[in-house]
Coordinates of C-alpha atoms in Angstrom, one line a residue:
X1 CA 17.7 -3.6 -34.3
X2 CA 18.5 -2.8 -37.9
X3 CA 19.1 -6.9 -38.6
X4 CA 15.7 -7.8 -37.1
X5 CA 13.6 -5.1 -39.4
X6 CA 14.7 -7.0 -42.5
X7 CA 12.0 -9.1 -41.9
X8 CA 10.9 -12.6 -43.0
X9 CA 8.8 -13.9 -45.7
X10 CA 6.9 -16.9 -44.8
X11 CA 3.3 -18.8 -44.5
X12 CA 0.7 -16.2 -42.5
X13 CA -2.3 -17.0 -40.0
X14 CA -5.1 -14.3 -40.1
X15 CA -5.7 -13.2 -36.9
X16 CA -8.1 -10.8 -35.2
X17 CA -7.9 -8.8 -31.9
X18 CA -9.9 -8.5 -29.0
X19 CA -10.4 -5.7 -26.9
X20 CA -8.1 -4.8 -23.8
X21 CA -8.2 -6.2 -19.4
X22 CA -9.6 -3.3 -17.7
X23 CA -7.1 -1.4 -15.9
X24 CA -5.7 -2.5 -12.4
X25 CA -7.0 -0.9 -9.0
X26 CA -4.5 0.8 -6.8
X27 CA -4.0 2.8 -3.6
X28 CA -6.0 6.3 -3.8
X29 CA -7.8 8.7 -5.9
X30 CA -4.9 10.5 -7.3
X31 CA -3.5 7.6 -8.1
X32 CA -6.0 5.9 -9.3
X33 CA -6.9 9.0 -12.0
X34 CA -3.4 8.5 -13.2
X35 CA -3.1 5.2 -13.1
X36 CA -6.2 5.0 -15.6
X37 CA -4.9 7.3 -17.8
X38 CA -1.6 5.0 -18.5
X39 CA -4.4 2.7 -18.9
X40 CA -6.1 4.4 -21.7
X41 CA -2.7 5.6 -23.0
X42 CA -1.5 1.9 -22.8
X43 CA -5.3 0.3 -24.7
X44 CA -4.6 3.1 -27.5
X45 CA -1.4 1.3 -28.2
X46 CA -2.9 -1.5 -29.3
X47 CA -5.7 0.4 -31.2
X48 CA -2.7 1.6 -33.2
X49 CA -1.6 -2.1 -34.1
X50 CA 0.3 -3.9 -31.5
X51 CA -1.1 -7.4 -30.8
X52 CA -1.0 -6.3 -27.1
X53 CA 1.4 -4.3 -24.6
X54 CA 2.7 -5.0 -20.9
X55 CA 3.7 -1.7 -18.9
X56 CA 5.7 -1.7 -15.9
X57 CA 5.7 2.1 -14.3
X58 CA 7.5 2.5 -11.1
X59 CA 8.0 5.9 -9.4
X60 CA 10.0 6.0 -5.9
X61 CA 8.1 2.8 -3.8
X62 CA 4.8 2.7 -6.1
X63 CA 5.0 0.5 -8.9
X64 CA 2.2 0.0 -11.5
X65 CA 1.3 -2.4 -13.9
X66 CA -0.6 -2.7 -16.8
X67 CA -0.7 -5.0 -19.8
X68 CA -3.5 -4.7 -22.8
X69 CA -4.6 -6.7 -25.8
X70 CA -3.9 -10.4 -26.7
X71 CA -1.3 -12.5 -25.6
X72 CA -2.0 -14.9 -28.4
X73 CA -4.4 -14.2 -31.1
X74 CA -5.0 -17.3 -32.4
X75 CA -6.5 -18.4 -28.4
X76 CA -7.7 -15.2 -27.7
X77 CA -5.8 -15.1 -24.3
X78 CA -5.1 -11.9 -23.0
X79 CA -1.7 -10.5 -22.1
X80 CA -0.6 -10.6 -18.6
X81 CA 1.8 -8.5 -16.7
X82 CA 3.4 -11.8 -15.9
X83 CA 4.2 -13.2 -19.6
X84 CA 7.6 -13.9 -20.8
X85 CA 9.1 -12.5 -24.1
X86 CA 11.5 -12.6 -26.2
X87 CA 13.7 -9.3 -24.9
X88 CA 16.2 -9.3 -27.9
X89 CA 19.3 -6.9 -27.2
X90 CA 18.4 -6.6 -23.7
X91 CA 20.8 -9.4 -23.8
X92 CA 23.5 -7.2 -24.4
X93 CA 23.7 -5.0 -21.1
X94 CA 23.6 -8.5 -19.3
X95 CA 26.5 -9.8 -21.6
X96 CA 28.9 -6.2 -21.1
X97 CA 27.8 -6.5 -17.2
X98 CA 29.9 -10.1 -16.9
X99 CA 32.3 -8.7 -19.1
X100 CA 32.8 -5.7 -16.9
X101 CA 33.1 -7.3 -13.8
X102 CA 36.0 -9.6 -15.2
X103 CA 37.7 -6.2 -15.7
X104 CA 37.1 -5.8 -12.2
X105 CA 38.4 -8.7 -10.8
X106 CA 41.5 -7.9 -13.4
X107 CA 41.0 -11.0 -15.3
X108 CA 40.9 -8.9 -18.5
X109 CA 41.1 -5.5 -19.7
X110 CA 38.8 -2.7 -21.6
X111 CA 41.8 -2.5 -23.7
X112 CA 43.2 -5.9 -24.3
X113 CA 43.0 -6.7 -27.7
X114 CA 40.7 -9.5 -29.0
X115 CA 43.0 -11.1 -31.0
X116 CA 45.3 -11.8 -27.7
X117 CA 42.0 -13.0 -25.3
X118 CA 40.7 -15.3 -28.4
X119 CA 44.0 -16.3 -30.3
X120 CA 42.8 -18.1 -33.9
X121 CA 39.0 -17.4 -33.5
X122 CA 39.4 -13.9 -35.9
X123 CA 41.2 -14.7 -39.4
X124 CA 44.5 -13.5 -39.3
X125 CA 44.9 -9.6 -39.6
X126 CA 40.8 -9.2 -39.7
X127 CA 40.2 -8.0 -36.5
X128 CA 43.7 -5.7 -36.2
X129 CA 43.6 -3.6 -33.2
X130 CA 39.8 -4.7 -32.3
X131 CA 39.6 -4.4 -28.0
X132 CA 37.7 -5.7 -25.6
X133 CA 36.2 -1.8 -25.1
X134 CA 35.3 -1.5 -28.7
X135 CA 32.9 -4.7 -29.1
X136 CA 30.7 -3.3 -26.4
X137 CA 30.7 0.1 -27.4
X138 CA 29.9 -0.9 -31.3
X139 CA 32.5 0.7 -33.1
X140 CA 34.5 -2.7 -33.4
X141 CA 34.1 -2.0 -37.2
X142 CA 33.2 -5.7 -37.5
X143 CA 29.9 -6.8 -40.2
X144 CA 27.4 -7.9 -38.1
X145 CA 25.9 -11.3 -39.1
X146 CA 23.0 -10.5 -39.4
X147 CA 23.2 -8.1 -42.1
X148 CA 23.9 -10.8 -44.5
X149 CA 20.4 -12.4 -45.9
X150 CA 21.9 -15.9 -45.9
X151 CA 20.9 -15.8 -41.8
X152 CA 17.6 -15.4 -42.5
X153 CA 17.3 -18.2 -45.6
X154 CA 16.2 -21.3 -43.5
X155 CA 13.7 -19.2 -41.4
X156 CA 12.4 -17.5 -44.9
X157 CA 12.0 -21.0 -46.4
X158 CA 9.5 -22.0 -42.7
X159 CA 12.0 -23.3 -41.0
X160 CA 11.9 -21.0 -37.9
X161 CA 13.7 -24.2 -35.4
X162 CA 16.9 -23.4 -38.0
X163 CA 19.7 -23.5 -35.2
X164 CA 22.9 -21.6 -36.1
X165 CA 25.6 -22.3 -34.0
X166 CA 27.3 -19.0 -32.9
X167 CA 30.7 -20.1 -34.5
X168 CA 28.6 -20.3 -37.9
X169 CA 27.3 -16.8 -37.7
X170 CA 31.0 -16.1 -36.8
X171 CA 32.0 -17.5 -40.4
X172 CA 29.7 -15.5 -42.0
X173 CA 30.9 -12.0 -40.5
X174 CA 34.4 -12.5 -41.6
X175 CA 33.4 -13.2 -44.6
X176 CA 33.1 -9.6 -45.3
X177 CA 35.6 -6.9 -44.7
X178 CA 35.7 -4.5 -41.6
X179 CA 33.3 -1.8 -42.0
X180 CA 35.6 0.6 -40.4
X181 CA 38.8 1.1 -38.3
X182 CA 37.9 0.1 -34.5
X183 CA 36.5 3.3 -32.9
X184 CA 36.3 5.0 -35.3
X185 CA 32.3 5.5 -35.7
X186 CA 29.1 3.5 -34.4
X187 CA 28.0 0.7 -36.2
X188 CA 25.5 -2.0 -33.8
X189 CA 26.9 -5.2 -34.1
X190 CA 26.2 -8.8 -32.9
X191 CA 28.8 -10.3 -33.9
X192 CA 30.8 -7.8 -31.6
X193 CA 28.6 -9.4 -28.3
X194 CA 29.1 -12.9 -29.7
X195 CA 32.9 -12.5 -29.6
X196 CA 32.3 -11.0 -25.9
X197 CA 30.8 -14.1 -24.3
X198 CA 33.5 -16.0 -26.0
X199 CA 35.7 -14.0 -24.6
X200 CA 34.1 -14.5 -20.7
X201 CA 34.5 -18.5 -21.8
X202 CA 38.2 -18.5 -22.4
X203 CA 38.9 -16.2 -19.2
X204 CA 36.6 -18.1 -16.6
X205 CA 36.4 -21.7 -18.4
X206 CA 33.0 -22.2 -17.9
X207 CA 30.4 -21.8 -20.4
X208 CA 28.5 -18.5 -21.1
X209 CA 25.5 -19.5 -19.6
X210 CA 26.7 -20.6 -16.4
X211 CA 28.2 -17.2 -15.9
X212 CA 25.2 -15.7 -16.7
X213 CA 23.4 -17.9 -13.8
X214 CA 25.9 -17.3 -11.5
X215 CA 26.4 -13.9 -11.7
X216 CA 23.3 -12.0 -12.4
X217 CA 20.5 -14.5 -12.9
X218 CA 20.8 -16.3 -9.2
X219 CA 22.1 -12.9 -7.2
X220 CA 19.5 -10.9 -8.5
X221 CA 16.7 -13.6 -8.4
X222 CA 15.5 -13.5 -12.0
X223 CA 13.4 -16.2 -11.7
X224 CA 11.7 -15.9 -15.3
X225 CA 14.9 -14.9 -17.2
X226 CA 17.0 -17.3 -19.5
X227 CA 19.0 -17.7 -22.4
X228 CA 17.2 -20.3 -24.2
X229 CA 18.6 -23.0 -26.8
X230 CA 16.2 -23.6 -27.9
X231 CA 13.2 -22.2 -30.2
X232 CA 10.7 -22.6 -27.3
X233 CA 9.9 -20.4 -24.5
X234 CA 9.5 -21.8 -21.0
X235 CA 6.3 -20.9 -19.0
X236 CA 3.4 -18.7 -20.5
X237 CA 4.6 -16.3 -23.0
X238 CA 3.3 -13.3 -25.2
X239 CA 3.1 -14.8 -28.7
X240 CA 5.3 -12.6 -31.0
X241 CA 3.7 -11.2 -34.6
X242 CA 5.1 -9.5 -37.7
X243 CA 2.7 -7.9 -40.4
X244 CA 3.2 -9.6 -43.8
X245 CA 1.5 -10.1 -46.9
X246 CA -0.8 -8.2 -49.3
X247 CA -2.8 -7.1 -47.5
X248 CA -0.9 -7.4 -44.8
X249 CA -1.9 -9.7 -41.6
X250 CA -0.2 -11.0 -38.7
X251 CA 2.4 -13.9 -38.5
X252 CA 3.3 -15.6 -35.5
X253 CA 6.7 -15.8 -35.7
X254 CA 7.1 -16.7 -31.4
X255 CA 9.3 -20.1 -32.5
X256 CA 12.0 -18.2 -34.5
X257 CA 15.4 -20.1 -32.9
X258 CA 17.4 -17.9 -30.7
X259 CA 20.3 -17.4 -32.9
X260 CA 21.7 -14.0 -31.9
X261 CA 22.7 -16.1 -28.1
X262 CA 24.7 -13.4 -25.9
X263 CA 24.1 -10.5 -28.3
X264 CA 20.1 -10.8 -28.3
X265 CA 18.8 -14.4 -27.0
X266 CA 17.1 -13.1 -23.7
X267 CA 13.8 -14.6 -22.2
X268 CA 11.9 -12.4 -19.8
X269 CA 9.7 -10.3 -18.1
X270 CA 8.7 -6.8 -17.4
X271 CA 9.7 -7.5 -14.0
X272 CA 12.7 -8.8 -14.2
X273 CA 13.9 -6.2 -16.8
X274 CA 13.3 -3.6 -14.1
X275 CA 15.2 -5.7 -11.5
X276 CA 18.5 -5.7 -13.4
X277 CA 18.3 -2.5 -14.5
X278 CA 17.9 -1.6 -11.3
X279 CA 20.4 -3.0 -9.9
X280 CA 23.0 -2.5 -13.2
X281 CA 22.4 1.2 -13.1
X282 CA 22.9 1.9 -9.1
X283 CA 26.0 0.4 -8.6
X284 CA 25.2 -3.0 -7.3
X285 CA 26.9 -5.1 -9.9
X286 CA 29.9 -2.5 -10.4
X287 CA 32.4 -0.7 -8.9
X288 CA 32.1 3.1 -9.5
X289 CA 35.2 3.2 -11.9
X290 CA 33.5 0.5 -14.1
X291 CA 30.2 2.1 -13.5
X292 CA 32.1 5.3 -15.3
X293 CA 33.6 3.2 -18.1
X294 CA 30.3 1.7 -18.5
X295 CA 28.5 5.1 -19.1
X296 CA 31.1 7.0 -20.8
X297 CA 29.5 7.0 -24.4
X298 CA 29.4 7.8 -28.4
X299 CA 26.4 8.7 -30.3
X300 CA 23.9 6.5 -31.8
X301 CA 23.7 6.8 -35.7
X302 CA 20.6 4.6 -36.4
X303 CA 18.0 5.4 -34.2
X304 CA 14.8 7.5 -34.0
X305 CA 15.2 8.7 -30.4
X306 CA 18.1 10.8 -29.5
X307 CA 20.5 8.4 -27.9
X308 CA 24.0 7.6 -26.8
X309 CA 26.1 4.2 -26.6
X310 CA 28.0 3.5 -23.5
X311 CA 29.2 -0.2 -23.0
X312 CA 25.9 -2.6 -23.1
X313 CA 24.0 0.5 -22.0
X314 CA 21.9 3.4 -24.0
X315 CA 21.4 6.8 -22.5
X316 CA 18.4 8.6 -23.7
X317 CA 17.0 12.3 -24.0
X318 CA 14.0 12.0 -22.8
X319 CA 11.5 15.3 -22.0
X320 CA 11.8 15.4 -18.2
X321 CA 16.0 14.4 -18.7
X322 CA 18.4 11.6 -19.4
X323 CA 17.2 7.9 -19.2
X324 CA 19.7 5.3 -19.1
X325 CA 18.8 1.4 -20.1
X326 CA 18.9 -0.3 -23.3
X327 CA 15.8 -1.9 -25.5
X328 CA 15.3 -5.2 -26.8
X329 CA 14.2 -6.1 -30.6
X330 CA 13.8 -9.9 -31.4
X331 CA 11.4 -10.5 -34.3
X332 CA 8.2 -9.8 -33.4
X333 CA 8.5 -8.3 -29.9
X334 CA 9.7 -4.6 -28.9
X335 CA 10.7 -3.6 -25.4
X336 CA 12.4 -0.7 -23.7
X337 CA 13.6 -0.2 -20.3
X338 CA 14.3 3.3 -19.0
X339 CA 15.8 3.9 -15.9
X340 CA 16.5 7.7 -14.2
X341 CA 20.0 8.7 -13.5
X342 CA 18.9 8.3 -9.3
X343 CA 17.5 4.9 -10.2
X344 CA 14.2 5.8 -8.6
X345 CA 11.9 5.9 -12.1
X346 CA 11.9 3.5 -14.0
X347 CA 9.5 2.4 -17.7
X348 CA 9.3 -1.2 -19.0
X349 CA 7.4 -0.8 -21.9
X350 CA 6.9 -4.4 -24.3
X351 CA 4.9 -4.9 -26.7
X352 CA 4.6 -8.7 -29.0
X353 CA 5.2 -6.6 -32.3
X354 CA 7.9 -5.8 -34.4
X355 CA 8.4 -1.7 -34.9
X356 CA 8.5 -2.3 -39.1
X357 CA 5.1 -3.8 -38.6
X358 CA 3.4 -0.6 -36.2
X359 CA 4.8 1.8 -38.8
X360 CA 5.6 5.2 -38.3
X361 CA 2.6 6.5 -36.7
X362 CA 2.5 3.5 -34.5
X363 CA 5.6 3.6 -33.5
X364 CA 5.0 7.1 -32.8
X365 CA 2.3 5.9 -30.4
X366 CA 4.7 3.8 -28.4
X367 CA 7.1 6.6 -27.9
X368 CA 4.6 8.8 -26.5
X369 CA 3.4 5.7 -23.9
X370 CA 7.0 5.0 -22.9
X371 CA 7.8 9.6 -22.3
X372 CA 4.3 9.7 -20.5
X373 CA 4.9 6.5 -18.0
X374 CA 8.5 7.7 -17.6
X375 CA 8.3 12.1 -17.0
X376 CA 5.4 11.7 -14.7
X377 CA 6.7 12.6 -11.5

């Protein structure tokens, strides 16, 4: 999240908001009176600045949800439950999933080292004693592309279609030294999560994108999930904004290219998100020992919410106890997923805005909406 903050200086459109969809009927009166108040919760969200916000709320069988605001500003369309968005780092817990369950079939190891799975790809002696366990965990040490402002040049000149190639960004990182021995300390990375889905390349021989069809995208049924090449999104899609400019206003900054690939190129939905999750955190794509590897983690120096690290997944303290998931951060869209330990409540919270551009006291707002939809039992 840190790289996507440092955010982009370009040509603005003006744009103005409309009010909220009224919220959606369900089942009884209890219901109903809580449902609406998620509802108001979710509209005061985008009084506080977000372009507009998608909610997915499921408790046990009853699932809920809500979106608010504007899809795209510039139409006027509303957001939908149903729109696709960019879902940044989500990528990441999909990347360490394929990853994990190469370690299962014993195709690799948590503690092989990089340098052995990817011979030549790290400058000679860069990446010393780097392993497969440490680039999903982020304390590989490695820079994290980026962090360096030459990524964002072409994009900051209006080119947003700019298409790094993932070798490029490579380049770039080892460019500059290691921040820190591996495993030492937390540092988020994606130049770690790029290396990663080289690394399921050289063991299986097929691209990284086929993998990801094969073995989560097809099984689960994620019929609205992708990892674009492009700077389009298929389908309808929740426009993405950044605030800009003095004064500020709102830039559409949807077409950015995809550049961060297997470390934070996901296309989505609400729906999906809670799918995978889902099925990720009760055991369906792992065995229990890799399940246990997965959540063993280290704490999280650079975030507002107390939060741990395991491999491609977050745990959380939440008020009513631990949530596990991950969030997502591209520019201009913000989305978390939190799941309980039991797997049976579950929060998908997105909205198309970036958190530098809702400030503190917006941002504020979206934490509240995303404890509210998740403690109520």
């Amino acid at each position: 999240m840190n790289r996507i903050n440092r955010l982009l200086a370009m040509s603005l459109i003006l744009a103005v908001a409309l009010p909220a969809e009224p919220a959606l009927a369900t089942d009884s009166a209890v219901s109903v009176r809580g449902d609406r108040e998620l509802q108001a919760a979710l509209d005061g969200l985008v009084a506080a600045g977000a372009p507009g916000a998608m909610l997915l709320d499921r408790h046990g069988r009853h699932t809920l949800r809500l979106s608010s605001g504007l899809a795209d500003q510039v139409e006027g369309r509303p957001m939908r439950v149903t729109d696709r968005f960019r879902a940044g780092s989500q990528m990441k817990s999909f990347t360490a999933a394929i990853v994990l369950q190469l370690v299962q079939e014993r195709r690799l190891g948590l503690d092989d080292a990089v340098d052995d799975l990817l011979p030549g790809v790290i400058p000679h002696g860069y990446g010393a004693g780097v392993t497969v366990r440490h680039l999903l965990q982020h304390n590989s040490g490695l820079f994290n592309f980026g962090d360096d402002p030459r990524v964002f040049e072409p994009a900051m000149s209006g080119d947003l279609g700019y298409a790094w190639t993932p070798q490029q960004l490579l380049d770039i990182a080892f460019e500059h030294e290691p921040l820190f021995p591996p495993g030492t300390r937390f540092y988020y990375s994606d130049t770690s999560y790029v290396l990663a889905a080289y690394i399921v390349e050289a063991v299986t021989g097929h691209s990284f994108d086929h993998e990801l069809r094969a073995r989560i995208i097809r099984p689960l049924g994620l019929r609205d999930t992708s990892l674009p090449t492009t700077a389009t999104i298929a389908g309808r899609h929740a426009h993405g904004y950044v605030l800009f400019g003095d004064p500020p206003v709102d830039f559409d900054i949807t077409y950015l290219y995809p550049f961060s690939w297997a470390g934070g190129g996901l296309t989505s939905t609400v729906d999906d998100s809670a799918t995978f999750f889902q099925a990720l955190l009760d055991g369906r794509l792992l065995s229990p020992a890799l399940m246990r590897a997965m959540k063993t983690t280290i704490e999280v120096t650079d975030s507002d919410l107390p939060s741990r690290s395991g491999l491609g997944v977050y745990s959380w303290t939440t008020p009513c106890g631990t949530a596990w998931g991950k969030s997502g951060n591209a520019p201009g869209y913000l989305v978390y997923t939190w799941i309980s330990p039991d797997t049976r409540h579950e929060t998908v919270l997105m909205i198309n805005d970036d958190p530098r551009s809702m400030g503190g006291p917006g941002m504020a707002v979206y934490n509240d909406m995303l404890a509210r939809s998740f403690c109520r039992r």
